[in-house]
mmCIF file of C-alpha atoms in Angstrom:
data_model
loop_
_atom_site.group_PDB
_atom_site.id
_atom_site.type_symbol
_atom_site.label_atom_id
_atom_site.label_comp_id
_atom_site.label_asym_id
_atom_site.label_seq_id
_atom_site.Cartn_x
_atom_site.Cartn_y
_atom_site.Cartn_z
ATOM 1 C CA UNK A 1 -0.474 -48.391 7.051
ATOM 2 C CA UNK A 2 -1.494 -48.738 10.690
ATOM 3 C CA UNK A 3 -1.485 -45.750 13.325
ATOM 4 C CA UNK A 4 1.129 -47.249 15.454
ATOM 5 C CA UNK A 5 3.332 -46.785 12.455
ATOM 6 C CA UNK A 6 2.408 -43.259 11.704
ATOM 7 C CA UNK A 7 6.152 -41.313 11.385
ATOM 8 C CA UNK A 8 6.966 -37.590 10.288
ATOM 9 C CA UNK A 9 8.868 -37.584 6.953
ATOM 10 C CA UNK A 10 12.342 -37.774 6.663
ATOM 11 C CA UNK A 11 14.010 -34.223 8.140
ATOM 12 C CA UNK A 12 10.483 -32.918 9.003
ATOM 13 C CA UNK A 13 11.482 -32.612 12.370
ATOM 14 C CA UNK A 14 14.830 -31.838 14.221
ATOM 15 C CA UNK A 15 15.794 -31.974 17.563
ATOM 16 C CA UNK A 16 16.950 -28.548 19.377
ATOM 17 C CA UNK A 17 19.987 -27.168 20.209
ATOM 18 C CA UNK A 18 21.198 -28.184 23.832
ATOM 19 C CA UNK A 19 23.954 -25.108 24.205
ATOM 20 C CA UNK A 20 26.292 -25.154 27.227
ATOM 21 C CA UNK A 21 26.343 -28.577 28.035
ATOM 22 C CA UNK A 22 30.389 -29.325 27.507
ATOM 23 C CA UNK A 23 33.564 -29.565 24.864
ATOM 24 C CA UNK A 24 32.383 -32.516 23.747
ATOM 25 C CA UNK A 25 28.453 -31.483 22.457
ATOM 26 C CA UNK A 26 30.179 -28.985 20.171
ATOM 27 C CA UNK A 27 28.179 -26.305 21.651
ATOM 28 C CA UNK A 28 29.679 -25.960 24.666
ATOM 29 C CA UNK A 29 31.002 -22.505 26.669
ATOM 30 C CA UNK A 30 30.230 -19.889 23.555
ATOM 31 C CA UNK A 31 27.439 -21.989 22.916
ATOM 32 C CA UNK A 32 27.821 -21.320 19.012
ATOM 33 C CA UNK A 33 27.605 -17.312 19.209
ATOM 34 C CA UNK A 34 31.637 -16.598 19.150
ATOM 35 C CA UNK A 35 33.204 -14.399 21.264
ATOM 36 C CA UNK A 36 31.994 -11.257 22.372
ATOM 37 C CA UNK A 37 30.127 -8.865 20.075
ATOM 38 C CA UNK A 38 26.570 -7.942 19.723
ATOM 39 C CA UNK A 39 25.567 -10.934 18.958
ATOM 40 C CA UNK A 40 26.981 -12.797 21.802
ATOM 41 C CA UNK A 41 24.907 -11.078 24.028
ATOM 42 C CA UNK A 42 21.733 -11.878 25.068
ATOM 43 C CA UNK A 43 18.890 -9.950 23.522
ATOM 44 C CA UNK A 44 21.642 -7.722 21.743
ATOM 45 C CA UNK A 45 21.029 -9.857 18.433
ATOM 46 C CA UNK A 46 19.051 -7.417 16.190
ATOM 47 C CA UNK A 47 20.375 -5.006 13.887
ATOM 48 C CA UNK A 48 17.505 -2.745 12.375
ATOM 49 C CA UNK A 49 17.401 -3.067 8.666
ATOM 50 C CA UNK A 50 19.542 -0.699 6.626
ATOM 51 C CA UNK A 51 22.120 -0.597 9.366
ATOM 52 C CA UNK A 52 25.184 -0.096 7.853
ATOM 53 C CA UNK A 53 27.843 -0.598 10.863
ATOM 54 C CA UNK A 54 27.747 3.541 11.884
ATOM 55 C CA UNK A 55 28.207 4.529 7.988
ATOM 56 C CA UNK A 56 25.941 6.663 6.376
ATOM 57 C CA UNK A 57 22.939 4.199 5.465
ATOM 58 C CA UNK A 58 22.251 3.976 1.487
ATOM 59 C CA UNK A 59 18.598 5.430 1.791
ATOM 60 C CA UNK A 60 20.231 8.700 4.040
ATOM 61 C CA UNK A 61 22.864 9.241 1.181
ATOM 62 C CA UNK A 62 20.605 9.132 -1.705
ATOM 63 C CA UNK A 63 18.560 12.331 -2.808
ATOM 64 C CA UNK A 64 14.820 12.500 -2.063
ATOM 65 C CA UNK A 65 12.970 13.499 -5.204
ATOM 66 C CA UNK A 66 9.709 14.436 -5.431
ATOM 67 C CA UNK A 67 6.185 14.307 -3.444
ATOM 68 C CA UNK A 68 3.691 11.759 -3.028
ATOM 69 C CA UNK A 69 0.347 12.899 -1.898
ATOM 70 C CA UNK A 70 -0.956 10.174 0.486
ATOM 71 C CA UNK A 71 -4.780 11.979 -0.423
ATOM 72 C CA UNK A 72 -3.961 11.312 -4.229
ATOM 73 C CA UNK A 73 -5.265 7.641 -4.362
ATOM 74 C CA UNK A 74 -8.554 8.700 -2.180
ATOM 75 C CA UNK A 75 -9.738 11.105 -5.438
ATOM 76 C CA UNK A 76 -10.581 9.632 -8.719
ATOM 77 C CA UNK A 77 -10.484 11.547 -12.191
ATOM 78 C CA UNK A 78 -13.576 11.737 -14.198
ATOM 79 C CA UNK A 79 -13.371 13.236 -18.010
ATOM 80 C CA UNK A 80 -16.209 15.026 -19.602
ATOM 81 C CA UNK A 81 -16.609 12.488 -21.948
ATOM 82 C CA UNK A 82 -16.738 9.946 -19.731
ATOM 83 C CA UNK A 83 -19.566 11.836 -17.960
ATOM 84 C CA UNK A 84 -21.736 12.362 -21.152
ATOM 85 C CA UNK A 85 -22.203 8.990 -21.415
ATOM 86 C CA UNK A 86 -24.485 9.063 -18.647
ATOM 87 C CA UNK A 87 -27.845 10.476 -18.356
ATOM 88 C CA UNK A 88 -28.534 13.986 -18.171
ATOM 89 C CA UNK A 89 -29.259 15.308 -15.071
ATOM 90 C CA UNK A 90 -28.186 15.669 -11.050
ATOM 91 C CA UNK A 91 -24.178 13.383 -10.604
ATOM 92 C CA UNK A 92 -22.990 13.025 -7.493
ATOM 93 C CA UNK A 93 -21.081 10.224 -6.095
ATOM 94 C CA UNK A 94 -22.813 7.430 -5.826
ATOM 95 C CA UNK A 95 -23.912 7.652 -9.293
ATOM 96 C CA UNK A 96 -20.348 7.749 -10.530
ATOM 97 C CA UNK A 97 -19.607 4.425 -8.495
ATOM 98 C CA UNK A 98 -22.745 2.860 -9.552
ATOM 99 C CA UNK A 99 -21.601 3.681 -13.600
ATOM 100 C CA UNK A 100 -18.507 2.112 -12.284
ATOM 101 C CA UNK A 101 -16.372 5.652 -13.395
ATOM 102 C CA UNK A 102 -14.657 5.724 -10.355
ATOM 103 C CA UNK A 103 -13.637 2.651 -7.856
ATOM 104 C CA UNK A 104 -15.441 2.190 -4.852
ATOM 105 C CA UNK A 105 -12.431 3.111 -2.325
ATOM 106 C CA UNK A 106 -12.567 6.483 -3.586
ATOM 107 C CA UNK A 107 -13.731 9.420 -1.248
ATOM 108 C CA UNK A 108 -13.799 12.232 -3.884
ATOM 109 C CA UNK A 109 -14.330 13.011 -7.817
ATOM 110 C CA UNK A 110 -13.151 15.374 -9.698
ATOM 111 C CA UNK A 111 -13.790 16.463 -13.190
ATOM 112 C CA UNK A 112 -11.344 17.187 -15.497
ATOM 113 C CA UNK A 113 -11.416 18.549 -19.012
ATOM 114 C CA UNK A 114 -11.220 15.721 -22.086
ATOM 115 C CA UNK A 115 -13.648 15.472 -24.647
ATOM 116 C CA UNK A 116 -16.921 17.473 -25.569
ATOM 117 C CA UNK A 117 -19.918 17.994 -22.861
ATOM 118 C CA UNK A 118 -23.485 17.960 -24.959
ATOM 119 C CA UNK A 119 -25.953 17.607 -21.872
ATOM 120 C CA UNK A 120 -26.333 19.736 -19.155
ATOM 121 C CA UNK A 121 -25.820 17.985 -15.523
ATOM 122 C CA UNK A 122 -25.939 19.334 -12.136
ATOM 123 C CA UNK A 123 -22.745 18.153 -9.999
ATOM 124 C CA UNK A 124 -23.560 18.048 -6.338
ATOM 125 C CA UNK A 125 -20.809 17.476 -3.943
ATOM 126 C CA UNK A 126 -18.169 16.907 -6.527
ATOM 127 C CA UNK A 127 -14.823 18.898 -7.580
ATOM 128 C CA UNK A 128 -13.986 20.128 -10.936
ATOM 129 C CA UNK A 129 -11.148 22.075 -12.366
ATOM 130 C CA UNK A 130 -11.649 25.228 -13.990
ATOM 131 C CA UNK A 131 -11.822 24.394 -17.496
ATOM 132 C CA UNK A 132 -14.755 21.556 -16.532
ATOM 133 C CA UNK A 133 -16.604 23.632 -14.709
ATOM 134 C CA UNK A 134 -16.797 26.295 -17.585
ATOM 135 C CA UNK A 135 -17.475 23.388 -20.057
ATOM 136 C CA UNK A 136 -20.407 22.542 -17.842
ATOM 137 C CA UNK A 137 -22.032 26.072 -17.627
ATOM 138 C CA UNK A 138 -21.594 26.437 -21.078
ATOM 139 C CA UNK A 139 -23.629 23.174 -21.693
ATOM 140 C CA UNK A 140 -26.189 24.205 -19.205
ATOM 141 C CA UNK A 141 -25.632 22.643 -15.896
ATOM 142 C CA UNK A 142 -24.246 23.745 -12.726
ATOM 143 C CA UNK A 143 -21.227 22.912 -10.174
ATOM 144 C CA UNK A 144 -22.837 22.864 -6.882
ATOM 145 C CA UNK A 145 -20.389 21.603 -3.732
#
């Protein structure tokens, strides 16, 4: 193998389309776009995607069901047993990423009720529904925010 003899591989490479250059190039007058239409035009080409030729689209004639909180994935659930594992004492947190309880993208914990509570923490800066926040008291700690 020398560099003079270098080559692309076979059908790597083909050559371009020279449109509107006679009959007998095959791509002569309509220059391989038909006649008229969208498509013949120049820059007219695009159809945006669901377009179903002035019908009513498939995603306009199907119900909508439901809601999707787009702040849902930014708060991560943390049960009481899960928390009793750790030490007794002030959670907030950074604590709860660094026991790895909640993923780092998360901007906001909240405590939910699962399991038994046995120590008493202190919960700064953190939400908790009703029935955690009782089980907490009645342990001994506190729900500060």
């Amino acid at each position: 193998m020398r560099l003079n003899t270098l080559q692309p591989a076979e059908g790597a490479r083909e050559d371009r389309k020279r449109v509107g250059r006679g009959i007998g190039s095959g791509l002569g007058k309509t220059c391989g776009r038909g006649h008229k239409g969208s498509f013949a035009r120049s820059g007219k080409g695009k159809i945006k995607a669901g377009f179903e030729g002035g019908q009513m689209p498939m995603y306009m004639r199907l119900p909508k069901i439901g809601f999707r909180s787009k702040s849902a994935k930014d708060t991560a659930e943390v049960l009481l047993y899960q928390l009793d594992k750790l030490e007794a004492g002030e959670i907030d947190l950074a604590k709860l990423r660094a026991a790895k309880l909640i993923p780092t993208t998360a901007k906001q914990a909240k405590i939910v009720v699962k399991g038994e509570l046995t120590k008493a923490f202190v919960l700064k800066g953190l939400l908790a529904t009703a029935g955690a926040k009782a089980a907490i008291e009645a342990a001994g700690g506190k729900v500060e925010e």
